[in-house]
Amino acid sequence: MTGVDDAYDELYERARHVGALSKVDEALYWDEQVTMPSGGAPARSAQRAAVATARHRALTGDRTGALVDRLGGASLGGERAALVRELARERRDAMRVPEDLVERLQTALSEAQPAWREARENDAFETFEPHLRRIVDLKREFADRFDHDSRFETLYAVGEFNEPYLPLSTVESVLDRLREELPPLIRAVRESHVDPPRLFEGSFPVADQRRLGRATLEYVGYDWDHGRFDEAPHPFSNGTPYDARVTTRFDESNLLAGLTSTLHEFGHATYTRGLPTEHLGTPLGEARSMVVHESQSRLWENHVGRSRAFWAGFLPTVADAFPALDVSVGEAYAAANRVSVGPLRGHADELTYHLHVLVRYEIERALVAGDLDVSEVPAVWNEKTDAYLGVTPETAAEGCLQDIHWSVGSVASFQNYTLGSVLAAQLFAAVRRDHPALDDRLEAGEFAPLREWLTEQVHRHGQRYETPELIERATGEALTADHFLRYVREKFGSLYDL
Amino acid sequence: MTGVDDAYDELYERARHVGALSKVDEALYWDEQVTMPSGGAPARSAQRAAVATARHRALTGDRTGALVDRLGGASLGGERAALVRELARERRDAMRVPEDLVERLQTALSEAQPAWREARENDAFETFEPHLRRIVDLKREFADRFDHDSRFETLYAVGEFNEPYLPLSTVESVLDRLREELPPLIRAVRESHVDPPRLFEGSFPVADQRRLGRATLEYVGYDWDHGRFDEAPHPFSNGTPYDARVTTRFDESNLLAGLTSTLHEFGHATYTRGLPTEHLGTPLGEARSMVVHESQSRLWENHVGRSRAFWAGFLPTVADAFPALDVSVGEAYAAANRVSVGPLRGHADELTYHLHVLVRYEIERALVAGDLDVSEVPAVWNEKTDAYLGVTPETAAEGCLQDIHWSVGSVASFQNYTLGSVLAAQLFAAVRRDHPALDDRLEAGEFAPLREWLTEQVHRHGQRYETPELIERATGEALTADHFLRYVREKFGSLYDL
């Protein structure tokens, strides 16, 4: 075997190859969601399966293994050790999953997506049920290949929507605190005499929302040379630092839905844009994890997009598109933070959102453990939604069919949204500490200081640090729900006069 | 080694994998040309290189070789033998090209494309020159790996824009006849007292052309569930039977350019749509060759789209979009076939087009042979254009920078357009033989009989037959320029009163 430097260079090139194939899949997914005609699915399914196979082979090949083994024993510097650590982890995980299981999963998912879309449109869970059953079975088969404490922990830690470094016990303790402390706060809000105006409900033509969406992205500094803005049934952002695209979904009757989703996806795209191009395609040039990604989207959606300072500067842009919204900053701010209990996670406010997550988390955990049958999902979904939120979805489309996640193979990932919110609050507190005049900048529409702080503390590191170390370095402490709970108590306490 | 049936099944799956990766590259190319933001190129270049590498590895891998060897000796039925023949050919060709050359070519092309676009915009050949030199050098290096009679023959026969089965001597003899017989016909046309109206020159807003383009595709029966219609700097069509997309380019001052390019690409898409889905991704489910592909686009562009019968039915659709074009069928038909000598191949009529091809063919042959230096291309281009057409391009943008081909690695392919026209005429004569009332159907806007004949005789066979056999079976004779020359003599003789 070659010397350490040569071995590292060769492994680095292999990492680039593997990473480029992941980005190819993202490009195919973008096309599938945004531009592909309805009849294109069978061919696209074969294409994505072929890319997954090629990536799997490159990662699990003998030569990659020899290089990882050679370098795992060497004492490398920080960045190099991180690249080897991440590639070794990905390889180890991939080795446990046989090629045919990867292909069966890909095929199942490509077939499940149109089925989910159709089932949601027709409000017919039974047509999606066999697809969901197949996905759960394959996910369980996948998890059985590993030796974590539970199947659920495997699915949480391994795979595309993974968080390999924050222990599941940390997740549980964060969720426990929210399960305990949010319901009384929500109760107090619902009993408050304050009733913020429903400014963003009504009729907002999609063409105007589209123009406002573009104006919003321009307002927060989106770079059109390195991105696009489109619509997708379930908004997402993907790509590379060179091409980080944003999608959103407009709801004619709810202006805030499209607006907050645009800012949310802008947050994801900003993370992608801030990754180091010199390490393009390697773990050092990739986002840390879904939890960290979600902290970026939540930070822009909530801590920026639902803040009084932001609305003070942004309101004229909105009023320009919708002259009826020529209201006071206070009214707009209150309306943007109106707590309203409903069946849809996608329309939820910052408080009730996490109870929607608990519903999904508990159902997924039971499905994966085998304690719940797929056929029982609609009923249990409705029961839990009622228990946590006091509302029962009237249709499956507004119930267990509302989210795209299961149909794209995302099982055991919903809790990451809540962890993202919690981390966003912690990061935003740290930015405030470093930038005491942050609100003034946000009010003036100057987002560069915030973006630069996030790039410096989070984005540019790629996967250089494991998640706990990244959080510790950026904020000075371990992941904690303190900042999130303080933030929502202060914000909603003040808004609702508690 | 396994039995013949098992070996064939395994090879078939490998063929699917290789073919799916080719289609992935087409999807990435479509995105690059249609939707990618300008800054996305570096990441896309890495992605396409990774896909090319993965495809190359799958094709040249030892297991593929063992299967091809095992089956090459077996006596297989027709379809099976064809699949093995095509895969063995692709593999043999790929084996001769080392992985690093593939990657260097991909990288060179990804960098050449924005450079070509910029050079054309700025009319600055010198900024594209180093890219073209690199491409020619790499193509020569590529050709040196093979043992055809000449480097040019290798580039003609091998690779993405290839025609492996029609001997280059056939090409030469077709081109010789056209070189001899077209100039006197063009001279007679130019000396004719007839001067068809310039109905399609003027000012045609692009938004209206876009609507007309969609209406045109609907008129000829394009299926929106399996396609899209977009704009690209250099129109193309690619995809699968499930998703065969059309692009075009609109010229505000020339309505015919966008219209004929739309019908041209529709012809390509119709071929793709007619390929057998049961063999998706394998050679049996792939288009025969570029010459055959081009015969399909030319047939729809010229034999349909520039026919009197077509205009008799289609004219109201045009007049609907552009009320000023409320003219007689005879006038529209004459205007659509106006022979006008100009510097641009893309705007050329059915006669002068092939002299543009001769210019490129002779330059490429000389470049590849080493008889011409890249720096001499602009001057030689202009000399030859003057000699063949009596016109000298005023700028490089209207001269040797007008075509995208070299920047996407297409060298030694222009003659395939002319061969496509020649084959289109031969096929159309055969359709007429089987459908004596074809003109009535075309006039009535009924295109299914024509489409079904083409699918039955050409599309559904994929690569089942070598090109000469496919032509012989569909038309009853070998490739010949007779039909094309008879067609243009009759058509232009009548139009120009010769």
XYZ file of C-alpha atoms in Angstrom, chain B residues 21 24 121 127 135 175 194 217 250 302 314 387 397 420 459 486 494:
17
model
C -26.763 6.031 -16.435
C -29.140 10.247 -16.200
C -22.016 36.455 -27.565
C -11.536 32.989 -26.337
C -11.232 19.178 -27.798
C -22.150 13.653 -50.155
C -40.243 33.456 -58.865
C -47.074 20.495 -30.701
C -37.251 31.572 -30.860
C -39.487 19.021 -43.866
C -52.180 24.158 -40.060
C -17.134 29.023 -52.332
C -20.641 34.463 -34.301
C -30.745 12.053 -42.057
C -38.988 3.113 -33.661
C -36.122 13.576 -56.790
C -42.602 23.357 -59.176
